[in-house]
Amino acid sequence: MATAKRILFITQEITPYVSESDISIVGRYLPQAVQESKREIRTFMPKWGHINERRNQLHEVIRLSGMNLIIDDTDHPLIIKVASIQSARMQVYFIDNDDFFQNRLMLTDANGVEYTDNDARVIFYARGVLETVKKLRWCPEVIHCHGWISALAPLYIKRAYKDEPSFRNTKVVFSLYDEEFKTPFNENFASKLLLKGVYKKDLAGLKSPLTYETVMKLAIDFSDGIIIQGQHVNENLIQYAKDNGKLILPYQEKEVLYEACNNFYDTVLSQEEENDNNTAK
């Protein structure tokens, strides 16, 4: 069985930078467990506005910052920050931008109202991570995505960035959690996604209303493996992954989760190699 040596985590939340949740706990301890199994890791999350930069010792990485990402004909500067979790000997990269993350919470504002530009925030985060990994000249064999904010990473990895050296041979794993957003994305979401390498046919499933389920199905379409990361994950999404022949890791109890994920990365990598070998015969 092939072994993945480099794992990239594109996650939504990591404790202690944000409050504990199913995603933030996995975001904190899964990369550490993978690193302790002698694999090389990189970990990314958004620099949500309620993260205390001074207390958590975040600082900007000038050599990685400074790029502008164009979304819906508007330039948005990309700012990269970094911090370390000393006890885990683990660095965390933060994607920041004044419009999308500074002084703003995660899915909702302080009144519990979901942000109307969450669709653009998803686009900026995915592209921001991938552009930064390109600059790092790092080539992960497996990319593991967590949470709604990472939902577009599989599409971009498999289409817009597929010929980039960092992503040419990358396999994508996507974790499904119990969380869901309630407000559908804007109707022009699909048009905002178009980049070189991303075509309308790739977005055929994005039919209005652009609900959580619709957006997650797009993530499933372009992922090689799916992990059921919650006990109450949307059953339609699980069935959709099964119907599309995706490799699936069923829900795992906490005690065995990290080892199971480690093994699943290798399974996904080996399955793709096996398919390639069968095609060559």
mmCIF file of C-alpha atoms in Angstrom:
data_model
loop_
_atom_site.group_PDB
_atom_site.id
_atom_site.type_symbol
_atom_site.label_atom_id
_atom_site.label_comp_id
_atom_site.label_asym_id
_atom_site.label_seq_id
_atom_site.Cartn_x
_atom_site.Cartn_y
_atom_site.Cartn_z
ATOM 1 C CA MET A 1 0.000 0.000 0.000
ATOM 2 C CA ALA A 2 1.226 3.484 -0.904
ATOM 3 C CA THR A 3 2.053 5.768 2.006
ATOM 4 C CA ALA A 4 1.238 9.471 2.042
ATOM 5 C CA LYS A 5 4.226 11.385 3.375
ATOM 6 C CA ARG A 6 2.803 14.925 3.195
ATOM 7 C CA ILE A 7 -0.701 15.912 4.360
ATOM 8 C CA LEU A 8 -2.250 19.364 3.968
ATOM 9 C CA PHE A 9 -5.128 20.296 6.284
ATOM 10 C CA ILE A 10 -7.552 22.973 5.101
ATOM 11 C CA THR A 11 -9.797 23.458 8.070
ATOM 12 C CA GLN A 12 -12.419 25.797 9.413
ATOM 13 C CA GLU A 13 -11.550 25.879 13.099
ATOM 14 C CA ILE A 14 -8.691 24.983 15.405
ATOM 15 C CA THR A 15 -8.772 25.227 19.186
ATOM 16 C CA PRO A 16 -7.356 27.135 21.104
ATOM 17 C CA TYR A 17 -7.708 29.895 18.514
ATOM 18 C CA VAL A 18 -11.500 29.493 18.599
ATOM 19 C CA SER A 19 -13.886 27.787 21.046
ATOM 20 C CA GLU A 20 -14.036 24.019 21.205
ATOM 21 C CA SER A 21 -16.333 22.320 18.705
ATOM 22 C CA ASP A 22 -16.259 19.021 16.821
ATOM 23 C CA ILE A 23 -14.345 20.681 13.988
ATOM 24 C CA SER A 24 -11.943 22.714 16.127
ATOM 25 C CA ILE A 25 -10.973 19.703 18.266
ATOM 26 C CA VAL A 26 -10.271 17.568 15.188
ATOM 27 C CA GLY A 27 -8.483 20.549 13.624
ATOM 28 C CA ARG A 28 -6.200 20.726 16.653
ATOM 29 C CA TYR A 29 -5.420 17.093 17.375
ATOM 30 C CA LEU A 30 -5.635 15.257 14.045
ATOM 31 C CA PRO A 31 -2.696 17.150 12.452
ATOM 32 C CA GLN A 32 -0.641 16.552 15.599
ATOM 33 C CA ALA A 33 -1.379 12.809 15.492
ATOM 34 C CA VAL A 34 -0.508 12.680 11.801
ATOM 35 C CA GLN A 35 2.731 14.559 12.418
ATOM 36 C CA GLU A 36 3.617 12.208 15.255
ATOM 37 C CA SER A 37 3.170 9.294 12.841
ATOM 38 C CA LYS A 38 6.219 10.673 10.976
ATOM 39 C CA ARG A 39 4.317 12.479 8.219
ATOM 40 C CA GLU A 40 4.957 16.068 7.181
ATOM 41 C CA ILE A 41 2.007 18.420 7.601
ATOM 42 C CA ARG A 42 0.831 21.956 6.838
ATOM 43 C CA THR A 43 -2.330 23.351 8.450
ATOM 44 C CA PHE A 44 -4.486 26.305 7.388
ATOM 45 C CA MET A 45 -7.514 28.064 8.877
ATOM 46 C CA PRO A 46 -9.180 31.486 8.385
ATOM 47 C CA LYS A 47 -8.081 34.347 10.642
ATOM 48 C CA TRP A 48 -11.543 34.871 12.088
ATOM 49 C CA GLY A 49 -12.039 38.334 13.560
ATOM 50 C CA HIS A 50 -12.443 37.142 17.148
ATOM 51 C CA ILE A 51 -9.014 35.488 17.241
ATOM 52 C CA ASN A 52 -6.768 37.455 19.585
ATOM 53 C CA GLU A 53 -3.572 37.978 17.597
ATOM 54 C CA ARG A 54 -1.470 39.229 20.495
ATOM 55 C CA ARG A 55 -2.430 36.476 22.940
ATOM 56 C CA ASN A 56 -1.944 33.780 20.292
ATOM 57 C CA GLN A 57 1.244 35.394 18.926
ATOM 58 C CA LEU A 58 0.165 35.624 15.298
ATOM 59 C CA HIS A 59 2.454 37.485 12.945
ATOM 60 C CA GLU A 60 2.273 38.273 9.256
ATOM 61 C CA VAL A 61 4.446 36.335 6.809
ATOM 62 C CA ILE A 62 5.450 39.145 4.459
ATOM 63 C CA ARG A 63 6.999 36.906 1.811
ATOM 64 C CA LEU A 64 3.710 35.028 1.404
ATOM 65 C CA SER A 65 1.368 38.024 1.618
ATOM 66 C CA GLY A 66 0.704 40.747 -0.939
ATOM 67 C CA MET A 67 -1.215 38.915 -3.660
ATOM 68 C CA ASN A 68 -4.634 40.151 -4.795
ATOM 69 C CA LEU A 69 -7.381 37.633 -5.535
ATOM 70 C CA ILE A 70 -10.097 38.793 -7.923
ATOM 71 C CA ILE A 71 -13.615 37.685 -6.998
ATOM 72 C CA ASP A 72 -16.584 39.015 -8.956
ATOM 73 C CA ASP A 73 -14.349 41.692 -10.577
ATOM 74 C CA THR A 74 -13.138 43.004 -7.205
ATOM 75 C CA ASP A 75 -9.548 42.808 -5.899
ATOM 76 C CA HIS A 76 -9.132 41.369 -2.403
ATOM 77 C CA PRO A 77 -5.640 41.454 -0.816
ATOM 78 C CA LEU A 78 -4.399 38.148 0.593
ATOM 79 C CA ILE A 79 -2.680 38.356 3.979
ATOM 80 C CA ILE A 80 -0.927 35.328 5.477
ATOM 81 C CA LYS A 81 -0.240 35.043 9.185
ATOM 82 C CA VAL A 82 1.296 32.245 11.210
ATOM 83 C CA ALA A 83 1.355 31.029 14.802
ATOM 84 C CA SER A 84 2.654 27.986 16.638
ATOM 85 C CA ILE A 85 1.063 25.529 19.028
ATOM 86 C CA GLN A 86 4.196 24.924 21.078
ATOM 87 C CA SER A 87 2.984 21.809 22.887
ATOM 88 C CA ALA A 88 2.358 20.107 19.540
ATOM 89 C CA ARG A 89 5.350 21.621 17.727
ATOM 90 C CA MET A 90 2.865 22.553 15.038
ATOM 91 C CA GLN A 91 2.595 25.701 12.921
ATOM 92 C CA VAL A 92 -0.771 27.057 11.795
ATOM 93 C CA TYR A 93 -1.137 29.336 8.784
ATOM 94 C CA PHE A 94 -3.994 31.855 8.797
ATOM 95 C CA ILE A 95 -5.728 33.284 5.729
ATOM 96 C CA ASP A 96 -6.701 36.895 6.374
ATOM 97 C CA ASN A 97 -8.407 39.737 4.535
ATOM 98 C CA ASP A 98 -9.960 42.964 5.795
ATOM 99 C CA ASP A 99 -13.236 42.456 3.899
ATOM 100 C CA PHE A 100 -13.858 38.803 4.709
ATOM 101 C CA PHE A 101 -12.283 38.030 8.078
ATOM 102 C CA GLN A 102 -11.072 41.069 10.034
ATOM 103 C CA ASN A 103 -13.588 42.071 12.731
ATOM 104 C CA ARG A 104 -15.971 39.345 11.581
ATOM 105 C CA LEU A 105 -16.987 36.065 13.170
ATOM 106 C CA MET A 106 -17.353 32.708 11.431
ATOM 107 C CA LEU A 107 -20.682 31.855 9.841
ATOM 108 C CA THR A 108 -22.839 34.485 11.554
ATOM 109 C CA ASP A 109 -22.540 37.956 13.024
ATOM 110 C CA ALA A 110 -22.958 38.740 16.733
ATOM 111 C CA ASN A 111 -26.745 38.612 16.308
ATOM 112 C CA GLY A 112 -26.685 35.130 14.800
ATOM 113 C CA VAL A 113 -27.413 36.357 11.266
ATOM 114 C CA GLU A 114 -25.478 34.540 8.539
ATOM 115 C CA TYR A 115 -23.244 36.810 6.463
ATOM 116 C CA THR A 116 -24.625 37.527 2.994
ATOM 117 C CA ASP A 117 -21.175 37.188 1.405
ATOM 118 C CA ASN A 118 -20.340 33.752 2.816
ATOM 119 C CA ASP A 119 -20.168 32.507 -0.764
ATOM 120 C CA ALA A 120 -17.336 34.937 -1.594
ATOM 121 C CA ARG A 121 -15.591 34.102 1.690
ATOM 122 C CA VAL A 122 -15.549 30.414 0.683
ATOM 123 C CA ILE A 123 -13.989 31.300 -2.674
ATOM 124 C CA PHE A 124 -11.347 33.564 -1.132
ATOM 125 C CA TYR A 125 -10.346 31.029 1.509
ATOM 126 C CA ALA A 126 -9.903 28.107 -0.894
ATOM 127 C CA ARG A 127 -7.942 30.116 -3.415
ATOM 128 C CA GLY A 128 -5.915 31.812 -0.675
ATOM 129 C CA VAL A 129 -4.773 28.488 0.762
ATOM 130 C CA LEU A 130 -3.857 27.017 -2.622
ATOM 131 C CA GLU A 131 -1.950 30.114 -3.743
ATOM 132 C CA THR A 132 0.000 30.063 -0.477
ATOM 133 C CA VAL A 133 0.898 26.382 -0.821
ATOM 134 C CA LYS A 134 2.140 27.156 -4.340
ATOM 135 C CA LYS A 135 4.407 29.869 -2.915
ATOM 136 C CA LEU A 136 5.680 27.436 -0.290
ATOM 137 C CA ARG A 137 6.591 25.051 -3.145
ATOM 138 C CA TRP A 138 5.215 22.216 -1.077
ATOM 139 C CA CYS A 139 3.638 19.143 -2.691
ATOM 140 C CA PRO A 140 1.100 17.345 -0.476
ATOM 141 C CA GLU A 141 0.019 13.868 -1.523
ATOM 142 C CA VAL A 142 -3.264 14.150 0.388
ATOM 143 C CA ILE A 143 -5.309 17.254 1.189
ATOM 144 C CA HIS A 144 -7.890 16.898 3.971
ATOM 145 C CA CYS A 145 -10.665 19.525 4.025
ATOM 146 C CA HIS A 146 -12.920 20.301 7.009
ATOM 147 C CA GLY A 147 -16.018 22.499 7.231
ATOM 148 C CA TRP A 148 -18.160 24.608 4.894
ATOM 149 C CA ILE A 149 -15.433 27.224 4.466
ATOM 150 C CA SER A 150 -13.233 24.600 2.718
ATOM 151 C CA ALA A 151 -15.978 23.339 0.381
ATOM 152 C CA LEU A 152 -14.474 24.753 -2.827
ATOM 153 C CA ALA A 153 -10.952 23.445 -2.302
ATOM 154 C CA PRO A 154 -11.685 20.065 -3.976
ATOM 155 C CA LEU A 155 -13.056 21.753 -7.126
ATOM 156 C CA TYR A 156 -10.117 24.106 -7.468
ATOM 157 C CA ILE A 157 -7.520 21.416 -6.730
ATOM 158 C CA LYS A 158 -8.953 19.097 -9.380
ATOM 159 C CA ARG A 159 -9.600 21.764 -12.001
ATOM 160 C CA ALA A 160 -8.001 25.228 -11.730
ATOM 161 C CA TYR A 161 -4.803 24.027 -10.002
ATOM 162 C CA LYS A 162 -4.515 20.506 -11.400
ATOM 163 C CA ASP A 163 -1.409 21.265 -13.496
ATOM 164 C CA GLU A 164 0.435 23.097 -10.726
ATOM 165 C CA PRO A 165 3.403 21.081 -9.406
ATOM 166 C CA SER A 166 2.076 21.315 -5.838
ATOM 167 C CA PHE A 167 -1.228 19.656 -6.735
ATOM 168 C CA ARG A 168 -0.569 17.563 -9.830
ATOM 169 C CA ASN A 169 -0.724 14.212 -8.009
ATOM 170 C CA THR A 170 -2.781 15.226 -4.994
ATOM 171 C CA LYS A 171 -5.745 13.241 -3.654
ATOM 172 C CA VAL A 172 -8.507 15.031 -1.761
ATOM 173 C CA VAL A 173 -10.323 13.847 1.365
ATOM 174 C CA PHE A 174 -13.380 15.786 2.565
ATOM 175 C CA SER A 175 -14.894 15.480 6.053
ATOM 176 C CA LEU A 176 -18.652 15.871 6.510
ATOM 177 C CA TYR A 177 -19.786 17.265 9.865
ATOM 178 C CA ASP A 178 -23.165 17.757 11.522
ATOM 179 C CA GLU A 179 -23.035 21.534 10.954
ATOM 180 C CA GLU A 180 -25.059 23.189 8.175
ATOM 181 C CA PHE A 181 -25.571 26.768 7.080
ATOM 182 C CA LYS A 182 -29.195 27.854 6.631
ATOM 183 C CA THR A 183 -29.052 30.770 4.187
ATOM 184 C CA PRO A 184 -28.538 29.716 0.532
ATOM 185 C CA PHE A 185 -25.594 31.241 -1.283
ATOM 186 C CA ASN A 186 -26.186 34.033 -3.791
ATOM 187 C CA GLU A 187 -27.631 33.016 -7.156
ATOM 188 C CA ASN A 188 -24.549 34.258 -9.043
ATOM 189 C CA PHE A 189 -22.288 31.957 -6.998
ATOM 190 C CA ALA A 190 -21.483 29.694 -9.964
ATOM 191 C CA SER A 191 -20.345 32.613 -12.133
ATOM 192 C CA LYS A 192 -17.986 33.772 -9.360
ATOM 193 C CA LEU A 193 -16.324 30.341 -9.355
ATOM 194 C CA LEU A 194 -15.197 30.419 -12.968
ATOM 195 C CA LEU A 195 -11.408 30.439 -13.349
ATOM 196 C CA LYS A 196 -9.082 29.100 -15.992
ATOM 197 C CA GLY A 197 -9.660 25.342 -15.832
ATOM 198 C CA VAL A 198 -13.095 25.603 -14.190
ATOM 199 C CA TYR A 199 -15.923 25.279 -16.704
ATOM 200 C CA LYS A 200 -19.690 25.575 -16.538
ATOM 201 C CA LYS A 201 -20.037 21.805 -16.989
ATOM 202 C CA ASP A 202 -18.093 21.329 -13.731
ATOM 203 C CA LEU A 203 -20.762 23.354 -11.946
ATOM 204 C CA ALA A 204 -23.789 21.683 -13.504
ATOM 205 C CA GLY A 205 -25.016 20.523 -10.077
ATOM 206 C CA LEU A 206 -25.113 24.056 -8.667
ATOM 207 C CA LYS A 207 -28.798 24.666 -9.239
ATOM 208 C CA SER A 208 -30.791 27.209 -7.230
ATOM 209 C CA PRO A 209 -31.384 27.317 -4.315
ATOM 210 C CA LEU A 210 -27.707 26.988 -3.441
ATOM 211 C CA THR A 211 -28.202 25.287 -0.112
ATOM 212 C CA TYR A 212 -25.657 23.659 2.195
ATOM 213 C CA GLU A 213 -26.511 20.281 0.666
ATOM 214 C CA THR A 214 -25.950 21.553 -2.885
ATOM 215 C CA VAL A 215 -22.558 23.066 -2.043
ATOM 216 C CA MET A 216 -21.428 19.944 -0.155
ATOM 217 C CA LYS A 217 -22.354 17.770 -3.135
ATOM 218 C CA LEU A 218 -19.969 19.852 -5.234
ATOM 219 C CA ALA A 219 -17.236 19.151 -2.661
ATOM 220 C CA ILE A 220 -18.037 15.427 -2.806
ATOM 221 C CA ASP A 221 -17.921 15.433 -6.623
ATOM 222 C CA PHE A 222 -14.273 16.489 -6.658
ATOM 223 C CA SER A 223 -13.053 14.522 -3.636
ATOM 224 C CA ASP A 224 -11.405 11.102 -3.716
ATOM 225 C CA GLY A 225 -12.470 10.071 -0.220
ATOM 226 C CA ILE A 226 -15.172 11.110 2.237
ATOM 227 C CA ILE A 227 -14.963 10.909 6.040
ATOM 228 C CA ILE A 228 -18.196 10.909 8.061
ATOM 229 C CA GLN A 229 -17.059 13.148 10.886
ATOM 230 C CA GLY A 230 -20.328 13.476 12.814
ATOM 231 C CA GLN A 231 -23.052 11.253 14.203
ATOM 232 C CA HIS A 232 -25.837 13.261 12.564
ATOM 233 C CA VAL A 233 -24.429 14.055 9.122
ATOM 234 C CA ASN A 234 -26.996 14.828 6.400
ATOM 235 C CA GLU A 235 -28.115 11.389 5.161
ATOM 236 C CA ASN A 236 -28.636 12.682 1.620
ATOM 237 C CA LEU A 237 -24.959 13.600 1.438
ATOM 238 C CA ILE A 238 -23.832 10.193 2.677
ATOM 239 C CA GLN A 239 -26.042 8.477 0.120
ATOM 240 C CA TYR A 240 -24.798 10.827 -2.613
ATOM 241 C CA ALA A 241 -21.190 9.889 -1.828
ATOM 242 C CA LYS A 242 -22.091 6.195 -1.930
ATOM 243 C CA ASP A 243 -24.011 6.546 -5.206
ATOM 244 C CA ASN A 244 -20.984 8.242 -6.767
ATOM 245 C CA GLY A 245 -18.638 5.444 -5.733
ATOM 246 C CA LYS A 246 -16.553 7.476 -3.299
ATOM 247 C CA LEU A 247 -14.308 5.793 -0.771
ATOM 248 C CA ILE A 248 -15.973 6.410 2.597
ATOM 249 C CA LEU A 249 -14.649 6.215 6.129
ATOM 250 C CA PRO A 250 -17.693 5.744 8.406
ATOM 251 C CA TYR A 251 -18.052 7.612 11.675
ATOM 252 C CA GLN A 252 -15.276 6.723 14.118
ATOM 253 C CA GLU A 253 -15.246 7.125 17.873
ATOM 254 C CA LYS A 254 -12.686 9.597 19.203
ATOM 255 C CA GLU A 255 -10.416 6.864 20.565
ATOM 256 C CA VAL A 256 -9.716 5.431 17.104
ATOM 257 C CA LEU A 257 -10.422 8.420 14.843
ATOM 258 C CA TYR A 258 -6.888 9.669 14.288
ATOM 259 C CA GLU A 259 -5.439 6.255 13.514
ATOM 260 C CA ALA A 260 -8.379 5.560 11.194
ATOM 261 C CA CYS A 261 -7.786 8.822 9.320
ATOM 262 C CA ASN A 262 -4.086 8.038 9.001
ATOM 263 C CA ASN A 263 -4.909 4.662 7.467
ATOM 264 C CA PHE A 264 -7.602 6.180 5.234
ATOM 265 C CA TYR A 265 -5.116 8.574 3.619
ATOM 266 C CA ASP A 266 -3.046 5.603 2.485
ATOM 267 C CA THR A 267 -6.145 3.756 1.291
ATOM 268 C CA VAL A 268 -7.193 6.703 -0.873
ATOM 269 C CA LEU A 269 -3.686 7.015 -2.297
ATOM 270 C CA SER A 270 -3.453 3.280 -3.001
ATOM 271 C CA GLN A 271 -6.925 3.118 -4.556
ATOM 272 C CA GLU A 272 -6.004 5.794 -7.069
ATOM 273 C CA GLU A 273 -2.726 4.020 -7.912
ATOM 274 C CA GLU A 274 -4.619 0.744 -8.328
ATOM 275 C CA ASN A 275 -7.059 2.429 -10.701
ATOM 276 C CA ASP A 276 -4.168 3.871 -12.699
ATOM 277 C CA ASN A 277 -2.523 0.434 -12.938
ATOM 278 C CA ASN A 278 -5.767 -1.193 -14.074
ATOM 279 C CA THR A 279 -6.205 1.474 -16.721
ATOM 280 C CA ALA A 280 -2.677 0.880 -18.018
ATOM 281 C CA LYS A 281 -3.225 -2.864 -18.430
#
